Coordinates of C-alpha atoms and ligand atoms in Angstrom, one line a residue:
X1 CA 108.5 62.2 157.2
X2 CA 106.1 60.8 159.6
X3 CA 106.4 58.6 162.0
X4 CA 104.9 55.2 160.4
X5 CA 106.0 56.6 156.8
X6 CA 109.6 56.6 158.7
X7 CA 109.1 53.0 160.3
X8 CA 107.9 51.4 157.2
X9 CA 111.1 52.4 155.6
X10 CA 113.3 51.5 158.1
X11 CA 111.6 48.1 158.0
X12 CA 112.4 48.0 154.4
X13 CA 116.1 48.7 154.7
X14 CA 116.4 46.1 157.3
X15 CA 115.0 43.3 155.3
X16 CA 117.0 44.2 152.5
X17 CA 120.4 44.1 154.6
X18 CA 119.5 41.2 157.0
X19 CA 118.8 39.1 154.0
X20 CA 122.0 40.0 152.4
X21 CA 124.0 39.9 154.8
X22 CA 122.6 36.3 155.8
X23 CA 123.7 35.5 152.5
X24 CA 127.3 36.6 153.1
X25 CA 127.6 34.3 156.0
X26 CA 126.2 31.6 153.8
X27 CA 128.6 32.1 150.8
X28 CA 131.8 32.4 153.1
X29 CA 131.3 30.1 156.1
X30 CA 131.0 33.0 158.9
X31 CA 128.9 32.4 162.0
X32 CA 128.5 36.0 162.1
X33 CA 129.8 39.6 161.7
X34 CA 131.4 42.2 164.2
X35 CA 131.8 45.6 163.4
X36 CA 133.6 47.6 165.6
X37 CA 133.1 51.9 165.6
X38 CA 136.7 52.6 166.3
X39 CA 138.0 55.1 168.2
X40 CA 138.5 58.6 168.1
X41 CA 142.6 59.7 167.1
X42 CA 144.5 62.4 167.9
X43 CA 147.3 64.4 166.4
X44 CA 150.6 64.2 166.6
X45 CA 151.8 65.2 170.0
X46 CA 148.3 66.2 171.3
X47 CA 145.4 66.0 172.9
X48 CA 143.1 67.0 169.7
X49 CA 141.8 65.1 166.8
X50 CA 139.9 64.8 163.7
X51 CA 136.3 64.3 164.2
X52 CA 135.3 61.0 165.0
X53 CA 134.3 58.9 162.1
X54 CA 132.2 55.8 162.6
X55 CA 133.0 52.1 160.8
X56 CA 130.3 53.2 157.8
X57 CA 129.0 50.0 157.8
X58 CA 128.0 50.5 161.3
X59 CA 126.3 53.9 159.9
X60 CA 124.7 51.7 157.6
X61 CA 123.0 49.7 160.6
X62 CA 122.7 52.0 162.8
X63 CA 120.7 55.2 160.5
X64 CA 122.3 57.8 162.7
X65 CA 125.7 59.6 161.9
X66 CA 126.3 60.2 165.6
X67 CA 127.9 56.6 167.1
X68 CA 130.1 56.6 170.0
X69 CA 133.7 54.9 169.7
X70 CA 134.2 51.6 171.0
X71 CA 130.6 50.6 170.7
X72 CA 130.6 47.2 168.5
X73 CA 127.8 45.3 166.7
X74 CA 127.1 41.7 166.2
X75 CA 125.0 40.4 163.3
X76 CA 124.2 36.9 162.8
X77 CA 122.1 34.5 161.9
X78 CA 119.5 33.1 164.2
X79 CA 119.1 36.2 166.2
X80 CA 118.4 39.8 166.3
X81 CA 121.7 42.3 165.5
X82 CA 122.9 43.2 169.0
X83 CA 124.2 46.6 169.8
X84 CA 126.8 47.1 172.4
X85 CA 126.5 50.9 172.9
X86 CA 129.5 52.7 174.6
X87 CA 128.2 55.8 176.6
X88 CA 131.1 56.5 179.5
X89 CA 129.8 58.7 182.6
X90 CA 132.1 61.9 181.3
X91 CA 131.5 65.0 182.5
X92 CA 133.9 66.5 180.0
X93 CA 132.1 65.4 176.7
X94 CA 127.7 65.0 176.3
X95 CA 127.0 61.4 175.7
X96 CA 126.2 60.5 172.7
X97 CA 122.9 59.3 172.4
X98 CA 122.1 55.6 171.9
X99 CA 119.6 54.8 169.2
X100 CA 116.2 54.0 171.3
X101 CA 114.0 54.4 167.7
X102 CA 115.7 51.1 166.9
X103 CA 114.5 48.9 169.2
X104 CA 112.2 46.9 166.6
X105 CA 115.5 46.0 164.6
X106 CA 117.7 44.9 167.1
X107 CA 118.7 44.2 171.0
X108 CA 120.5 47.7 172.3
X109 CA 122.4 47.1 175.4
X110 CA 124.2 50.5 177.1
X111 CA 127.6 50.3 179.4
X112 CA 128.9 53.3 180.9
X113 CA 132.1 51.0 181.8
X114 CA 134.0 49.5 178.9
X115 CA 135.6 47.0 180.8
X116 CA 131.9 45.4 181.4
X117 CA 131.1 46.5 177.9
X118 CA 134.1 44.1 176.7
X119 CA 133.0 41.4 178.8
X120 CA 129.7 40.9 178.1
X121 CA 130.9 41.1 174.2
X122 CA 132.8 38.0 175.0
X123 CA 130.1 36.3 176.3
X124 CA 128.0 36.9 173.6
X125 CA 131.0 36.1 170.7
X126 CA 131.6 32.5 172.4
X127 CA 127.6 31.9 172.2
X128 CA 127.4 32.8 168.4
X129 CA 130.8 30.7 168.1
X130 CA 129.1 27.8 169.9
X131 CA 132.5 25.5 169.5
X132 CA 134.7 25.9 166.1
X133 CA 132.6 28.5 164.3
X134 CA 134.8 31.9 163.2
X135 CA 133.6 35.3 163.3
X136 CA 134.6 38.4 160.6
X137 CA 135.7 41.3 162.6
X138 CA 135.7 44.3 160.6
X139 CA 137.4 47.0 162.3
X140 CA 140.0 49.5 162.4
X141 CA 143.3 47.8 163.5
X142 CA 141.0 46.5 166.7
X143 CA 142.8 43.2 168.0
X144 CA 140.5 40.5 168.0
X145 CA 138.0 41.1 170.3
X146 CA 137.8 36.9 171.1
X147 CA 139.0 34.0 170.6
X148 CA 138.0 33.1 166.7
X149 CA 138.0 36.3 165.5
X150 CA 139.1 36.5 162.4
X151 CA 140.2 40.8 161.9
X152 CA 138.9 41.9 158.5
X153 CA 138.2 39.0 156.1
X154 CA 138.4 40.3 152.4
X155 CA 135.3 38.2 151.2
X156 CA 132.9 39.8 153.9
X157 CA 134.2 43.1 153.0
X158 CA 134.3 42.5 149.1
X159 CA 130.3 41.1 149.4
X160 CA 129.5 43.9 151.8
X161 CA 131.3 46.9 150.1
X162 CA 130.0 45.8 146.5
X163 CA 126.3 45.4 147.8
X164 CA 126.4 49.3 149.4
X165 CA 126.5 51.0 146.1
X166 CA 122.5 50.3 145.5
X167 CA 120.4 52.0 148.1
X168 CA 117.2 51.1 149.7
X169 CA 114.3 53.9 149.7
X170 CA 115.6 54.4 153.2
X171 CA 119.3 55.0 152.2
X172 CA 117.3 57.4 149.5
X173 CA 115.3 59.2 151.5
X174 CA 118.5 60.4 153.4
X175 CA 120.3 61.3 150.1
X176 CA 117.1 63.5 148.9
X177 CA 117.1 65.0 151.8
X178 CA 121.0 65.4 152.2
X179 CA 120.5 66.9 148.5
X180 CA 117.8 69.7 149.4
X181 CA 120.1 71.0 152.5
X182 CA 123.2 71.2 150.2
X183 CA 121.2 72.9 147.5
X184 CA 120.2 75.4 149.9
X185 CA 123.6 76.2 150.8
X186 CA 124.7 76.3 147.3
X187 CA 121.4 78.9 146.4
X188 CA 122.6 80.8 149.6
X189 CA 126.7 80.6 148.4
X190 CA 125.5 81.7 144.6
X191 CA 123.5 85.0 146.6
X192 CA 126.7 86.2 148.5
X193 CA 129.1 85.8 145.6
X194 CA 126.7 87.7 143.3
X195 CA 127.1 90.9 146.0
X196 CA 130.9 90.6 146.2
X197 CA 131.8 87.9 149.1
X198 CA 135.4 86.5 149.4
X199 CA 135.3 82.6 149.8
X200 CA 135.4 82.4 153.4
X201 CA 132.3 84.5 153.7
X202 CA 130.6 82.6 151.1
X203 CA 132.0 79.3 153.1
X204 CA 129.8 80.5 156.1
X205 CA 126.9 81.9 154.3
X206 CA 127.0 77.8 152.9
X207 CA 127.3 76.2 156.3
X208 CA 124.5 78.5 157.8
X209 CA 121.8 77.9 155.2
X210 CA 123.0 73.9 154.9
X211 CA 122.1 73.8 158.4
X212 CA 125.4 71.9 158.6
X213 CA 128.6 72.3 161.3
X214 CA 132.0 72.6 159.6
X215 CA 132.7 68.6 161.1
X216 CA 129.2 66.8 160.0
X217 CA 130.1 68.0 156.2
X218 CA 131.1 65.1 154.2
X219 CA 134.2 66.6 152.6
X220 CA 135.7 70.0 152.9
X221 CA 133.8 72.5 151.2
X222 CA 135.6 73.6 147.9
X223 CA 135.0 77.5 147.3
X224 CA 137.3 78.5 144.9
X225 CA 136.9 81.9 142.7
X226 CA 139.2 82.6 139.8
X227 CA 142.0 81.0 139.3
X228 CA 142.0 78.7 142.3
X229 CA 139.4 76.9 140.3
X230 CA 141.5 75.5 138.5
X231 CA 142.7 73.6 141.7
X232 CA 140.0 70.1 141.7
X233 CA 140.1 69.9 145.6
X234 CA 141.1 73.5 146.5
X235 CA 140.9 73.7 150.6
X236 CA 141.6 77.5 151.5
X237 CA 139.4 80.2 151.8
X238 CA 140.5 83.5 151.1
X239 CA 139.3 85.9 153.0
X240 CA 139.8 88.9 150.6
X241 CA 138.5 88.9 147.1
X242 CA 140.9 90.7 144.4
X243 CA 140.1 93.6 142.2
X244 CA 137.9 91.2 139.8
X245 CA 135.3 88.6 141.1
X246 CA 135.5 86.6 137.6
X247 CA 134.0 83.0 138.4
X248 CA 133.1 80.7 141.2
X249 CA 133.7 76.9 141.7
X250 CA 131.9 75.6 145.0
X251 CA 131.6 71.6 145.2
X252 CA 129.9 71.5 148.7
X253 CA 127.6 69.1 150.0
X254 CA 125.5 68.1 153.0
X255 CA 125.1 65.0 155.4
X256 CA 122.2 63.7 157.1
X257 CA 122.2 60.6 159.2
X258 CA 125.7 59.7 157.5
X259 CA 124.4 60.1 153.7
X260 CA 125.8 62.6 152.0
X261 CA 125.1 64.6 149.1
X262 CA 128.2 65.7 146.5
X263 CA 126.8 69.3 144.6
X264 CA 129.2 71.5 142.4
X265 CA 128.1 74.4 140.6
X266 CA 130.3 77.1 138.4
X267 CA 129.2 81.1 138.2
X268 CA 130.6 83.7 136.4
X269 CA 131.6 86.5 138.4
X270 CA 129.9 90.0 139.0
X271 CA 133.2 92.3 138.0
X272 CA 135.3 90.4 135.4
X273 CA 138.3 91.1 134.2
X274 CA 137.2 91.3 130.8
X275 CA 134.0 91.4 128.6
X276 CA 135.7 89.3 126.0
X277 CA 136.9 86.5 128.3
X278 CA 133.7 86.8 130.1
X279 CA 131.5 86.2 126.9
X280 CA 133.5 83.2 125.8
X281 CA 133.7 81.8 129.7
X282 CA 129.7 82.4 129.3
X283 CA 129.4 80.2 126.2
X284 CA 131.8 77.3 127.6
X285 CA 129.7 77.2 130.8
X286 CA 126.6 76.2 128.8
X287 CA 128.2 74.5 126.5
X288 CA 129.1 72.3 129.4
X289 CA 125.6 72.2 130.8
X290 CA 124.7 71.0 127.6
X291 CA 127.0 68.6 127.6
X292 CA 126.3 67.0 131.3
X293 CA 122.7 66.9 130.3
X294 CA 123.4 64.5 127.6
X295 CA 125.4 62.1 130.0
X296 CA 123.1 62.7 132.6
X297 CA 120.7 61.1 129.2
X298 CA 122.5 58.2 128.5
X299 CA 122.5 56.6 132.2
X300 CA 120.7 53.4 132.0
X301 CA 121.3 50.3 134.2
X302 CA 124.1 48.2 132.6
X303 CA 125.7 51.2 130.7
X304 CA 129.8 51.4 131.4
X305 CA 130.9 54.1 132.9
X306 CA 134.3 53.9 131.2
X307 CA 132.6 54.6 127.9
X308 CA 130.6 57.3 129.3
X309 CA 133.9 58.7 130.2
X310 CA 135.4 58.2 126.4
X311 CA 132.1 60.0 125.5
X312 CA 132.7 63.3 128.1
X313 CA 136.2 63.5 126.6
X314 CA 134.6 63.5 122.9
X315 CA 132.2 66.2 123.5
X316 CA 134.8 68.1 125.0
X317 CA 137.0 68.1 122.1
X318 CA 134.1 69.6 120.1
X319 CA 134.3 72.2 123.1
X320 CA 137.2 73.0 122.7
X321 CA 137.4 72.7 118.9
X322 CA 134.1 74.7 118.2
X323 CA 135.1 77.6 120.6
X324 CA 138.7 78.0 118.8
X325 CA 140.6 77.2 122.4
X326 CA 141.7 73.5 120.2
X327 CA 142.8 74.1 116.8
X328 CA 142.5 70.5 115.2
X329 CA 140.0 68.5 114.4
X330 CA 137.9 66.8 117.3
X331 CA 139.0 63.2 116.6
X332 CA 142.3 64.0 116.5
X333 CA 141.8 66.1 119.3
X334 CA 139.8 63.2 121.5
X335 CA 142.5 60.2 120.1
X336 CA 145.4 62.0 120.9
X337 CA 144.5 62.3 124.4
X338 CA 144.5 66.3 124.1
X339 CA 141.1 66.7 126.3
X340 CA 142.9 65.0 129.1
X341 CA 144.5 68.1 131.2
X342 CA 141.3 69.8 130.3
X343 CA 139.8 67.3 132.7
X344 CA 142.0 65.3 134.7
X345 CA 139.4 63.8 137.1
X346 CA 137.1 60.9 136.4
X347 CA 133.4 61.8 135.4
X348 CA 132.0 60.2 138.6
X349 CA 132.0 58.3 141.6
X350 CA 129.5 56.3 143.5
X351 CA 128.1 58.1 146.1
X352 CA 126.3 56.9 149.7
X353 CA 127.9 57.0 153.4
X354 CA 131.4 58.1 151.9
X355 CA 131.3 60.6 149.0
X356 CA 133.5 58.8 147.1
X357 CA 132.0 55.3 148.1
X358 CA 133.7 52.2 148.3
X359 CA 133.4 49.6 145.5
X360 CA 133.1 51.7 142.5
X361 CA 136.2 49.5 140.9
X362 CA 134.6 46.4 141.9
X363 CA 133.2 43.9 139.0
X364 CA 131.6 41.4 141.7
X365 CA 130.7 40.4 144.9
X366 CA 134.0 38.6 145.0
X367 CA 136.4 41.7 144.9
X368 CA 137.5 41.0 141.3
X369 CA 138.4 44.5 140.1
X370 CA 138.6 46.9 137.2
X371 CA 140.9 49.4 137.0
X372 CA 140.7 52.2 134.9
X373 CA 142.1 52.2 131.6
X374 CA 145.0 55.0 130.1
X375 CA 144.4 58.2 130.2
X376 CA 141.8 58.0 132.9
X377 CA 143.8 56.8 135.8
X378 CA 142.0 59.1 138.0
X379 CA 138.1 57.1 137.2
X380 CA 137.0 56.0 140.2
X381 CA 133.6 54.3 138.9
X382 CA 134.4 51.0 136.6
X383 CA 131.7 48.9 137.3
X384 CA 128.6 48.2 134.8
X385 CA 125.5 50.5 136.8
X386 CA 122.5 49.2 138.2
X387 CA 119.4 49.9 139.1
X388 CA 119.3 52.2 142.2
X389 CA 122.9 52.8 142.6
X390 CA 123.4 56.5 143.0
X391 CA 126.4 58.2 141.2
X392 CA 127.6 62.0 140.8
X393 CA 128.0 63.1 137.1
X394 CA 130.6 65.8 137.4
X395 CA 132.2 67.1 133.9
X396 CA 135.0 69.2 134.0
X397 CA 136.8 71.6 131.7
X398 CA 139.8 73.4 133.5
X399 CA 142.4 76.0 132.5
X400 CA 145.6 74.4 135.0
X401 CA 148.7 75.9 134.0
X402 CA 151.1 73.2 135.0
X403 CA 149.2 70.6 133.2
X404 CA 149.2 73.0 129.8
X405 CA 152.6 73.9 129.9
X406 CA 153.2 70.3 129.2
X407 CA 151.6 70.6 125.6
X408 CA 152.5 74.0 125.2
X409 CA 156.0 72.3 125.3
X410 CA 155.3 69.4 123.1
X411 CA 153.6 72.1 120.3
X412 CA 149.9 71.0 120.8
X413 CA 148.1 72.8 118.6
X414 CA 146.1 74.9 120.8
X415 CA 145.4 78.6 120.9
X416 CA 147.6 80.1 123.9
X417 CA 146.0 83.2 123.7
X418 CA 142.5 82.2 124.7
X419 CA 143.8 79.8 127.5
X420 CA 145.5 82.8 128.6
X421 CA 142.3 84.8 128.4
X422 CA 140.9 82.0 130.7
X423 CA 143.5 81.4 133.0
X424 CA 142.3 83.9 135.4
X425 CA 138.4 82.0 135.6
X426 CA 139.9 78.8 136.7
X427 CA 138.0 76.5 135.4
X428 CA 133.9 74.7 135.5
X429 CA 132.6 71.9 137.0
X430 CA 129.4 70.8 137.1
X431 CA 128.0 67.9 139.5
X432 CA 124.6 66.3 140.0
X433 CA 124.0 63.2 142.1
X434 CA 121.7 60.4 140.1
X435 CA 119.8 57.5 140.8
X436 CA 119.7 55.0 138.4
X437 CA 115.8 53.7 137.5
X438 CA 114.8 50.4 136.2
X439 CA 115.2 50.8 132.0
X440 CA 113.8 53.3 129.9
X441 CA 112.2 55.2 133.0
X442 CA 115.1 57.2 132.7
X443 CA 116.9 58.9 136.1
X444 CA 116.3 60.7 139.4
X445 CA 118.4 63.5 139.5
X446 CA 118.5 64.1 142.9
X447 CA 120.4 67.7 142.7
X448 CA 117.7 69.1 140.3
X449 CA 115.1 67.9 141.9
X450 CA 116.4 69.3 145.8
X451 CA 117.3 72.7 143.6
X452 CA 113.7 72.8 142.1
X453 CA 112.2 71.6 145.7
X454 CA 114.0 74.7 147.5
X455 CA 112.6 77.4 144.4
X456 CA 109.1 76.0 144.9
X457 CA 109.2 76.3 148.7
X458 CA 111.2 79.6 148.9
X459 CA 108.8 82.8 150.2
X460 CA 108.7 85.4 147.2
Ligands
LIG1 N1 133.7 66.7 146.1 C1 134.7 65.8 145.6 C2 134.2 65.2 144.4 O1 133.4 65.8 143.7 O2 134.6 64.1 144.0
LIG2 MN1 132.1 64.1 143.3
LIG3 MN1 132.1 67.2 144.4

């Protein structure tokens, strides 16, 4: 992206916050808004930690995923945003550099010393104040930075979490971009597994062609061949393969600038266990592409995701019924809830800064909320969509022995000698990440498009 190309956007995405947020102040009686970055933890009894994670809403501002701790940010009204940027003299750690680029969008001030850092904070907070006015601090379990703070006010967060969920071209310009890095992981993780590689090789062949370290990924990679699969969030990686190489989950994704991208893909393995089991593995795996291409179909601004859920669990039933594995009819399969440990997770998520990102329960601006209905406890995306949000579509059809034995006890009328033929592939999930478009333009698939981007660019 070039440099104006960049600048225009960024322009774009400030507009689109400042007005908003503006807005928030209006509708709850703020004088302004303080974000806080946090500070970096440590583990119990020691010196080492996590990797530092920023307040995302200060990613949001701030269009960089690197932010030091204890640097805060003031928005309000009259006046630029002002950026109080931490960056201690340390010769242990590099500084973390402060984001010059941004100078057009808002007043940057630097302090090596945090006591002078906290002081001029002050100074600014009782200006904004200027006599009874409050300010929202939204922080991790900060004490109030002044006088008149008031630490984490719902409605500011409610307004600002509901409003992240549709992007600006900036925000999308990350995620396509966040998209093609994970895609070439996943082309270079599909390339190893085909020759043989365990999980942990395949883990480092994804991080290398990603272009991604280990702590910038925005959720632990998920490698999982076989039966481990059947795990949703498996977090090892073997580093032996066994006799048979029968199927490979990986949900891995990338992160650039703090947007991430959320990719899962399902292979069959190169040695299986068994032709049979392979053949009838093959046929659910496209069955189930089929089947995330008609969701992906029936995305439109203003469509519930709840029903779109009722609707992956009804074309699962035909799955299952149609390939013998149910042995019922599919209505009786879908109304009697029989699809469920098929697929225990939800269908999607919204997707931004956070992979599973805030607000996806959220009717309105005011924090009313709407939990999932029975069976699909685990749906994290409730919310009527709208144009531009972006959301993963993620069907699943697993094989999870603990969840089967249950119906195996209760006599569900299934055919335990094809799940046992299945067991040992796990299970398939495949995930895209979408942006909604205005009606009847249909979708951006962001996935396809990065996976189709990387083919066209790749030297034959
Ligand atoms: N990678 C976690 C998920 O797909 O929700
Ligand atoms: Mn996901
Ligand atoms: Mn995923």
């Amino acid at each position: 992206m070039d440099q104006n190309h960049r600048a225009t956007l960024l322009r774009e995405h400030y507009a689109t916050l400042q007005s908003f947020w503006e807005s928030v102040l209006e509708r709850t009686g703020y004088c302004a808004i303080l974000l806080g970055a946090g500070h970096q933890r440590f583990f119990f009894h020691d010196d080492q930690g996590p990797p530092f994670r920023p307040n995302p809403l200060m990613v949001q501002w701030l269009a960089q995923e690197k932010i030091s701790e204890n640097s805060w940010f003031i928005f309000s009204k009259d006046t630029d945003p002002i950026l109080f940027f931490h960056q201690p003299d340390d010769f242990w750690h590099a500084a973390t550099p402060a984001p010059e680029f941004l100078w057009d969008h808002l007043s940057l001030r630097v302090f090596s010393d945090l006591g002078a850092l906290h002081t001029a904070l002050q100074g600014c907070l009782k200006q904004c104040k200027s006599g009874e006015g409050k300010i929202a601090q939204i922080s991790e379990d900060s004490p109030a930075a002044s006088e008149g703070c008031v630490i984490n006010p719902p409605a500011v967060i409610h307004a600002l979490h509901f409003q992240r969920a549709c992007k600006t071209e900036y925000e999308l310009t990350k995620m396509r971009q966040a998209s093609i890095q994970g895609a070439r992981g996943h082309r270079a993780a599909q390339r190893a597994f085909s020759c043989g590689a365990s999980e942990f090789e395949i883990h480092l062949a994804y991080l290398e062609a990603a272009g991604m370290n280990e702590w910038q990924l925005p959720y632990g990679n998920i490698i999982a061949q076989n039966h481990h699969a059947s795990l949703l969030h498996y977090q090892y990686q073997d580093r032996q393969t066994g006799e048979h190489l029968n199927s490979l989950l990986i949900d891995a994704g990338a992160n650039v600038d703090g947007y991430a991208s959320d990719i899962t893909r399902t292979y069959i393995g190169p040695t299986c266990y068994s032709q049979a089991a392979a053949d009838l593995f093959a046929e659910l795996l496209e069955r189930m592409q089929t089947h995330q291409d008609a969701l992906i179909y029936q995305l439109v601004p203003g469509a519930n995701y709840v029903d779109l859920q009722a609707a992956m669990h009804q074309s699962l039933a035909r799955i299952l019924v149609d390939t013998g594995i149910v042995k019922c009819e599919p209505e009786e399969a879908f109304n009697s809830d029989l699809t469920v440990p098929f697929c225990p997770h939800g269908l999607g998520h919204l997707l931004g800064i956070q992979v599973h990102d805030v607000g996806g329960q959220q009717l309105d601006i005011d924090g009313q909320t709407n939990p999932p209905p029975e069976p699909y406890a685990s749906l994290r995306l409730t919310r009527p969509l709208a144009e531009d949000m972006v959301i993963t579509v993620e069907p699943g059809l697993y094989f999870i022995p603990m969840l089967l034995e249950k119906k195996r006890a209760e006599g569900a009328p299934i055919d335990w000698r094809l799940v046992e033929l299945l067991i040992p592939f796990g299970g398939i999930r495949i995930e895209d990440n979408v942006r909604l478009l205005p009606k009847g333009a249909g979708v951006e698939n962001l996935t396809r498009d990065a996976f189709a981007n990387i083919s066209e660019s790749a030297t034959p």
